[in-house]
């Protein structure tokens, strides 16, 4: 969960995040997926954004952030957000169902 830097509006936060930060994060080694979400009503939201990073395992996550790119991404975060203000969760996902997959051409289960 991300909280914007004090000197930014919500819109400025989102613009920097998407225009400057996301391109850096695209080069994180071992990252399988990077998803971002912003509130539809930021004035009523406690947080300015949610970031989801997917890795095969905790070892890949650790290696990603110990890399040069990972250190650059972490340093850049402080340009637009307050990294220690929002909670961070490290989780192991269990997909109960997923209707977002395209059924045309995949293996049948």
Short mmCIF file of N, CA and C in Angstrom, two decimals:
data_model
loop_
_atom_site.label_atom_id
_atom_site.label_comp_id
_atom_site.label_asym_id
_atom_site.label_seq_id
_atom_site.Cartn_x
_atom_site.Cartn_y
_atom_site.Cartn_z
N UNK A 1 0.85 -1.16 0.00
CA UNK A 1 0.00 0.00 0.00
C UNK A 1 0.90 1.23 0.00
N UNK A 2 0.64 2.15 -0.91
CA UNK A 2 1.49 3.32 -1.06
C UNK A 2 0.79 4.59 -0.59
N UNK A 3 1.57 5.43 0.07
CA UNK A 3 1.14 6.75 0.50
C UNK A 3 2.01 7.75 -0.25
N UNK A 4 1.40 8.74 -0.86
CA UNK A 4 2.16 9.70 -1.67
C UNK A 4 3.03 10.60 -0.79
N UNK A 5 4.06 11.14 -1.39
CA UNK A 5 4.92 12.12 -0.74
C UNK A 5 4.10 13.37 -0.42
N UNK A 6 4.46 14.04 0.67
CA UNK A 6 3.69 15.19 1.13
C UNK A 6 3.59 16.32 0.11
N UNK A 7 4.60 16.47 -0.75
CA UNK A 7 4.61 17.59 -1.69
C UNK A 7 3.91 17.29 -3.01
N UNK A 8 3.23 16.15 -3.12
CA UNK A 8 2.55 15.77 -4.36
C UNK A 8 1.04 15.67 -4.15
N UNK A 9 0.30 16.06 -5.17
CA UNK A 9 -1.13 15.76 -5.20
C UNK A 9 -1.28 14.29 -5.59
N UNK A 10 -2.47 13.77 -5.43
CA UNK A 10 -2.70 12.38 -5.83
C UNK A 10 -2.41 12.20 -7.32
N UNK A 11 -2.87 13.14 -8.15
CA UNK A 11 -2.65 13.04 -9.59
C UNK A 11 -1.16 13.09 -9.94
N UNK A 12 -0.40 13.95 -9.26
CA UNK A 12 1.04 14.03 -9.50
C UNK A 12 1.73 12.73 -9.08
N UNK A 13 1.27 12.16 -7.97
CA UNK A 13 1.78 10.87 -7.50
C UNK A 13 1.58 9.79 -8.57
N UNK A 14 0.36 9.69 -9.06
CA UNK A 14 0.04 8.67 -10.07
C UNK A 14 0.85 8.90 -11.34
N UNK A 15 0.96 10.15 -11.78
CA UNK A 15 1.72 10.45 -12.99
C UNK A 15 3.19 10.03 -12.84
N UNK A 16 3.80 10.38 -11.72
CA UNK A 16 5.20 9.99 -11.52
C UNK A 16 5.32 8.47 -11.44
N UNK A 17 4.44 7.85 -10.72
CA UNK A 17 4.47 6.40 -10.56
C UNK A 17 4.43 5.71 -11.92
N UNK A 18 3.47 6.08 -12.73
CA UNK A 18 3.28 5.41 -14.01
C UNK A 18 4.31 5.82 -15.07
N UNK A 19 4.70 7.08 -15.08
CA UNK A 19 5.59 7.59 -16.13
C UNK A 19 7.08 7.34 -15.83
N UNK A 20 7.44 7.43 -14.56
CA UNK A 20 8.85 7.34 -14.18
C UNK A 20 9.21 6.02 -13.49
N UNK A 21 8.40 5.63 -12.53
CA UNK A 21 8.75 4.48 -11.69
C UNK A 21 8.48 3.13 -12.36
N UNK A 22 7.32 3.00 -12.98
CA UNK A 22 6.98 1.72 -13.62
C UNK A 22 8.03 1.29 -14.64
N UNK A 23 8.52 2.18 -15.51
CA UNK A 23 9.56 1.73 -16.44
C UNK A 23 10.82 1.19 -15.76
N UNK A 24 11.17 1.72 -14.60
CA UNK A 24 12.30 1.18 -13.84
C UNK A 24 11.98 -0.23 -13.33
N UNK A 25 10.79 -0.37 -12.77
CA UNK A 25 10.38 -1.65 -12.17
C UNK A 25 10.22 -2.75 -13.22
N UNK A 26 9.96 -2.38 -14.47
CA UNK A 26 9.82 -3.39 -15.52
C UNK A 26 11.09 -4.21 -15.71
N UNK A 27 12.22 -3.66 -15.26
CA UNK A 27 13.50 -4.35 -15.42
C UNK A 27 13.92 -5.14 -14.19
N UNK A 28 13.04 -5.25 -13.18
CA UNK A 28 13.40 -6.03 -12.00
C UNK A 28 13.64 -7.48 -12.38
N UNK A 29 14.81 -8.02 -12.03
CA UNK A 29 15.07 -9.42 -12.36
C UNK A 29 14.12 -10.34 -11.60
N UNK A 30 13.72 -11.39 -12.24
CA UNK A 30 12.88 -12.46 -11.67
C UNK A 30 11.42 -12.08 -11.49
N UNK A 31 11.04 -10.82 -11.73
CA UNK A 31 9.63 -10.43 -11.55
C UNK A 31 8.78 -11.10 -12.61
N UNK A 32 7.67 -11.70 -12.18
CA UNK A 32 6.74 -12.37 -13.09
C UNK A 32 5.55 -11.49 -13.45
N UNK A 33 5.19 -10.59 -12.54
CA UNK A 33 4.02 -9.73 -12.77
C UNK A 33 4.16 -8.51 -11.88
N UNK A 34 3.72 -7.36 -12.42
CA UNK A 34 3.72 -6.10 -11.66
C UNK A 34 2.37 -5.45 -11.95
N UNK A 35 1.53 -5.34 -10.94
CA UNK A 35 0.20 -4.76 -11.11
C UNK A 35 0.06 -3.56 -10.19
N UNK A 36 -0.60 -2.52 -10.68
CA UNK A 36 -0.83 -1.32 -9.89
C UNK A 36 -2.32 -1.03 -9.84
N UNK A 37 -2.74 -0.45 -8.73
CA UNK A 37 -4.14 -0.04 -8.58
C UNK A 37 -4.17 1.30 -7.88
N UNK A 38 -5.06 2.16 -8.32
CA UNK A 38 -5.25 3.46 -7.67
C UNK A 38 -6.72 3.56 -7.27
N UNK A 39 -7.00 4.28 -6.17
CA UNK A 39 -8.38 4.39 -5.72
C UNK A 39 -9.22 5.21 -6.70
N UNK A 40 -10.48 4.84 -6.80
CA UNK A 40 -11.40 5.58 -7.66
C UNK A 40 -11.84 6.88 -7.00
N UNK A 41 -11.72 6.96 -5.68
CA UNK A 41 -12.06 8.17 -4.94
C UNK A 41 -10.92 8.45 -3.95
N UNK A 42 -9.82 9.04 -4.43
CA UNK A 42 -8.64 9.19 -3.58
C UNK A 42 -8.87 10.03 -2.33
N UNK A 43 -9.82 10.96 -2.35
CA UNK A 43 -10.08 11.79 -1.17
C UNK A 43 -10.66 10.97 -0.02
N UNK A 44 -11.28 9.86 -0.34
CA UNK A 44 -11.88 9.02 0.69
C UNK A 44 -11.04 7.78 0.99
N UNK A 45 -9.85 7.71 0.42
CA UNK A 45 -9.01 6.53 0.57
C UNK A 45 -7.83 6.81 1.49
N UNK A 46 -7.48 5.83 2.27
CA UNK A 46 -6.36 5.96 3.19
C UNK A 46 -5.03 5.88 2.46
N UNK A 47 -5.01 5.19 1.32
CA UNK A 47 -3.79 4.99 0.55
C UNK A 47 -3.96 5.52 -0.86
N UNK A 48 -2.84 5.87 -1.49
CA UNK A 48 -2.87 6.42 -2.84
C UNK A 48 -2.70 5.37 -3.92
N UNK A 49 -2.26 4.18 -3.54
CA UNK A 49 -2.09 3.14 -4.53
C UNK A 49 -1.73 1.81 -3.90
N UNK A 50 -1.90 0.78 -4.69
CA UNK A 50 -1.54 -0.58 -4.29
C UNK A 50 -0.64 -1.14 -5.38
N UNK A 51 0.47 -1.70 -4.98
CA UNK A 51 1.36 -2.35 -5.94
C UNK A 51 1.44 -3.83 -5.58
N UNK A 52 1.37 -4.66 -6.61
CA UNK A 52 1.51 -6.10 -6.44
C UNK A 52 2.67 -6.57 -7.30
N UNK A 53 3.64 -7.20 -6.68
CA UNK A 53 4.78 -7.79 -7.39
C UNK A 53 4.73 -9.29 -7.20
N UNK A 54 4.88 -10.02 -8.28
CA UNK A 54 4.81 -11.47 -8.25
C UNK A 54 6.18 -12.06 -8.59
N UNK A 55 6.62 -13.00 -7.75
CA UNK A 55 7.87 -13.73 -7.96
C UNK A 55 7.60 -15.20 -7.73
N UNK A 56 8.46 -16.06 -8.26
CA UNK A 56 8.30 -17.50 -8.06
C UNK A 56 8.41 -17.86 -6.58
N UNK A 57 9.34 -17.21 -5.87
CA UNK A 57 9.53 -17.50 -4.46
C UNK A 57 10.24 -16.34 -3.78
N UNK A 58 10.38 -16.42 -2.48
CA UNK A 58 11.00 -15.35 -1.71
C UNK A 58 12.46 -15.15 -2.09
N UNK A 59 13.14 -16.20 -2.52
CA UNK A 59 14.53 -16.07 -2.96
C UNK A 59 14.64 -15.17 -4.18
N UNK A 60 13.72 -15.32 -5.13
CA UNK A 60 13.71 -14.45 -6.31
C UNK A 60 13.39 -13.01 -5.95
N UNK A 61 12.46 -12.81 -5.01
CA UNK A 61 12.13 -11.46 -4.56
C UNK A 61 13.36 -10.81 -3.92
N UNK A 62 14.03 -11.55 -3.05
CA UNK A 62 15.21 -11.02 -2.39
C UNK A 62 16.31 -10.68 -3.39
N UNK A 63 16.53 -11.57 -4.35
CA UNK A 63 17.56 -11.33 -5.37
C UNK A 63 17.21 -10.11 -6.21
N UNK A 64 15.94 -9.93 -6.51
CA UNK A 64 15.50 -8.78 -7.32
C UNK A 64 15.85 -7.48 -6.63
N UNK A 65 15.56 -7.38 -5.34
CA UNK A 65 15.79 -6.12 -4.64
C UNK A 65 17.22 -5.94 -4.16
N UNK A 66 18.02 -6.99 -4.24
CA UNK A 66 19.45 -6.86 -3.96
C UNK A 66 20.24 -6.52 -5.22
N UNK A 67 19.58 -6.55 -6.37
CA UNK A 67 20.23 -6.24 -7.64
C UNK A 67 20.38 -4.72 -7.79
N UNK A 68 21.19 -4.30 -8.76
CA UNK A 68 21.34 -2.87 -9.03
C UNK A 68 20.00 -2.23 -9.38
N UNK A 69 19.21 -2.92 -10.21
CA UNK A 69 17.89 -2.40 -10.60
C UNK A 69 17.00 -2.31 -9.37
N UNK A 70 17.02 -3.31 -8.53
CA UNK A 70 16.20 -3.31 -7.32
C UNK A 70 16.55 -2.15 -6.40
N UNK A 71 17.82 -1.89 -6.24
CA UNK A 71 18.24 -0.76 -5.40
C UNK A 71 17.79 0.56 -6.03
N UNK A 72 17.86 0.66 -7.36
CA UNK A 72 17.41 1.87 -8.05
C UNK A 72 15.90 2.07 -7.87
N UNK A 73 15.14 0.99 -7.99
CA UNK A 73 13.69 1.05 -7.81
C UNK A 73 13.35 1.50 -6.40
N UNK A 74 14.02 0.94 -5.41
CA UNK A 74 13.75 1.32 -4.02
C UNK A 74 14.09 2.78 -3.77
N UNK A 75 15.21 3.24 -4.31
CA UNK A 75 15.61 4.64 -4.13
C UNK A 75 14.61 5.57 -4.82
N UNK A 76 14.14 5.18 -6.00
CA UNK A 76 13.20 6.02 -6.73
C UNK A 76 11.86 6.13 -6.02
N UNK A 77 11.45 5.10 -5.31
CA UNK A 77 10.18 5.11 -4.60
C UNK A 77 10.08 6.32 -3.68
N UNK A 78 11.19 6.70 -3.10
CA UNK A 78 11.19 7.82 -2.16
C UNK A 78 10.98 9.18 -2.84
N UNK A 79 11.03 9.22 -4.18
CA UNK A 79 10.77 10.46 -4.90
C UNK A 79 9.27 10.80 -4.97
N UNK A 80 8.42 9.80 -4.80
CA UNK A 80 6.99 10.07 -4.95
C UNK A 80 6.13 9.45 -3.86
N UNK A 81 6.71 8.63 -3.01
CA UNK A 81 5.92 7.97 -1.98
C UNK A 81 6.69 7.95 -0.66
N UNK A 82 5.97 7.60 0.39
CA UNK A 82 6.57 7.42 1.71
C UNK A 82 6.53 5.93 2.03
N UNK A 83 7.61 5.21 1.69
CA UNK A 83 7.59 3.74 1.75
C UNK A 83 7.28 3.16 3.13
N UNK A 84 7.59 3.87 4.18
CA UNK A 84 7.36 3.32 5.52
C UNK A 84 5.97 3.62 6.07
N UNK A 85 5.16 4.36 5.32
CA UNK A 85 3.83 4.76 5.79
C UNK A 85 2.76 3.69 5.58
N UNK A 86 2.87 2.92 4.50
CA UNK A 86 1.84 1.92 4.20
C UNK A 86 2.32 0.53 4.56
N UNK A 87 1.38 -0.36 4.84
CA UNK A 87 1.77 -1.73 5.18
C UNK A 87 2.30 -2.49 3.97
N UNK A 88 3.17 -3.44 4.24
CA UNK A 88 3.69 -4.35 3.23
C UNK A 88 3.33 -5.77 3.66
N UNK A 89 2.82 -6.55 2.74
CA UNK A 89 2.49 -7.94 3.02
C UNK A 89 3.27 -8.84 2.08
N UNK A 90 3.89 -9.85 2.63
CA UNK A 90 4.52 -10.90 1.83
C UNK A 90 3.63 -12.11 1.98
N UNK A 91 3.06 -12.55 0.87
CA UNK A 91 2.07 -13.62 0.94
C UNK A 91 2.37 -14.71 -0.08
N UNK A 92 1.82 -15.87 0.18
CA UNK A 92 1.81 -16.95 -0.81
C UNK A 92 0.38 -17.06 -1.29
N UNK A 93 0.19 -16.81 -2.58
CA UNK A 93 -1.16 -16.76 -3.16
C UNK A 93 -1.69 -18.16 -3.41
N UNK A 94 -2.95 -18.37 -3.07
CA UNK A 94 -3.68 -19.57 -3.42
C UNK A 94 -4.87 -19.14 -4.26
N UNK A 95 -4.87 -19.46 -5.53
CA UNK A 95 -5.96 -19.08 -6.42
C UNK A 95 -7.09 -20.10 -6.24
N UNK A 96 -8.24 -19.61 -5.82
CA UNK A 96 -9.39 -20.47 -5.62
C UNK A 96 -10.14 -20.69 -6.94
N UNK A 97 -10.21 -19.66 -7.76
CA UNK A 97 -10.70 -19.77 -9.13
C UNK A 97 -10.21 -18.55 -9.88
N UNK A 98 -10.14 -18.64 -11.21
CA UNK A 98 -9.68 -17.53 -12.03
C UNK A 98 -10.43 -17.54 -13.34
N UNK A 99 -11.43 -16.69 -13.45
CA UNK A 99 -12.23 -16.60 -14.67
C UNK A 99 -11.67 -15.57 -15.65
N UNK A 100 -10.47 -15.05 -15.37
CA UNK A 100 -9.87 -14.05 -16.25
C UNK A 100 -9.07 -14.67 -17.37
N UNK A 101 -8.79 -15.95 -17.29
CA UNK A 101 -8.00 -16.62 -18.33
C UNK A 101 -8.84 -16.81 -19.58
N UNK A 102 -8.21 -16.65 -20.74
CA UNK A 102 -8.87 -16.87 -22.03
C UNK A 102 -9.05 -18.38 -22.23
N UNK A 103 -10.28 -18.81 -22.43
CA UNK A 103 -10.57 -20.24 -22.59
C UNK A 103 -10.36 -20.74 -24.01
N UNK A 104 -10.00 -19.88 -24.96
CA UNK A 104 -9.90 -20.30 -26.35
C UNK A 104 -8.49 -20.76 -26.68
N UNK A 105 -8.23 -22.03 -26.48
CA UNK A 105 -6.94 -22.54 -26.90
C UNK A 105 -6.09 -23.07 -25.76
N UNK A 106 -6.53 -22.93 -24.55
CA UNK A 106 -5.77 -23.45 -23.42
C UNK A 106 -6.11 -24.90 -23.16
N UNK A 107 -5.39 -25.51 -22.28
CA UNK A 107 -5.65 -26.88 -21.91
C UNK A 107 -6.92 -26.95 -21.08
N UNK A 108 -7.72 -27.97 -21.30
CA UNK A 108 -8.93 -28.16 -20.52
C UNK A 108 -8.55 -28.84 -19.21
N UNK A 109 -9.25 -28.46 -18.15
CA UNK A 109 -8.97 -29.08 -16.85
C UNK A 109 -10.08 -30.01 -16.47
#
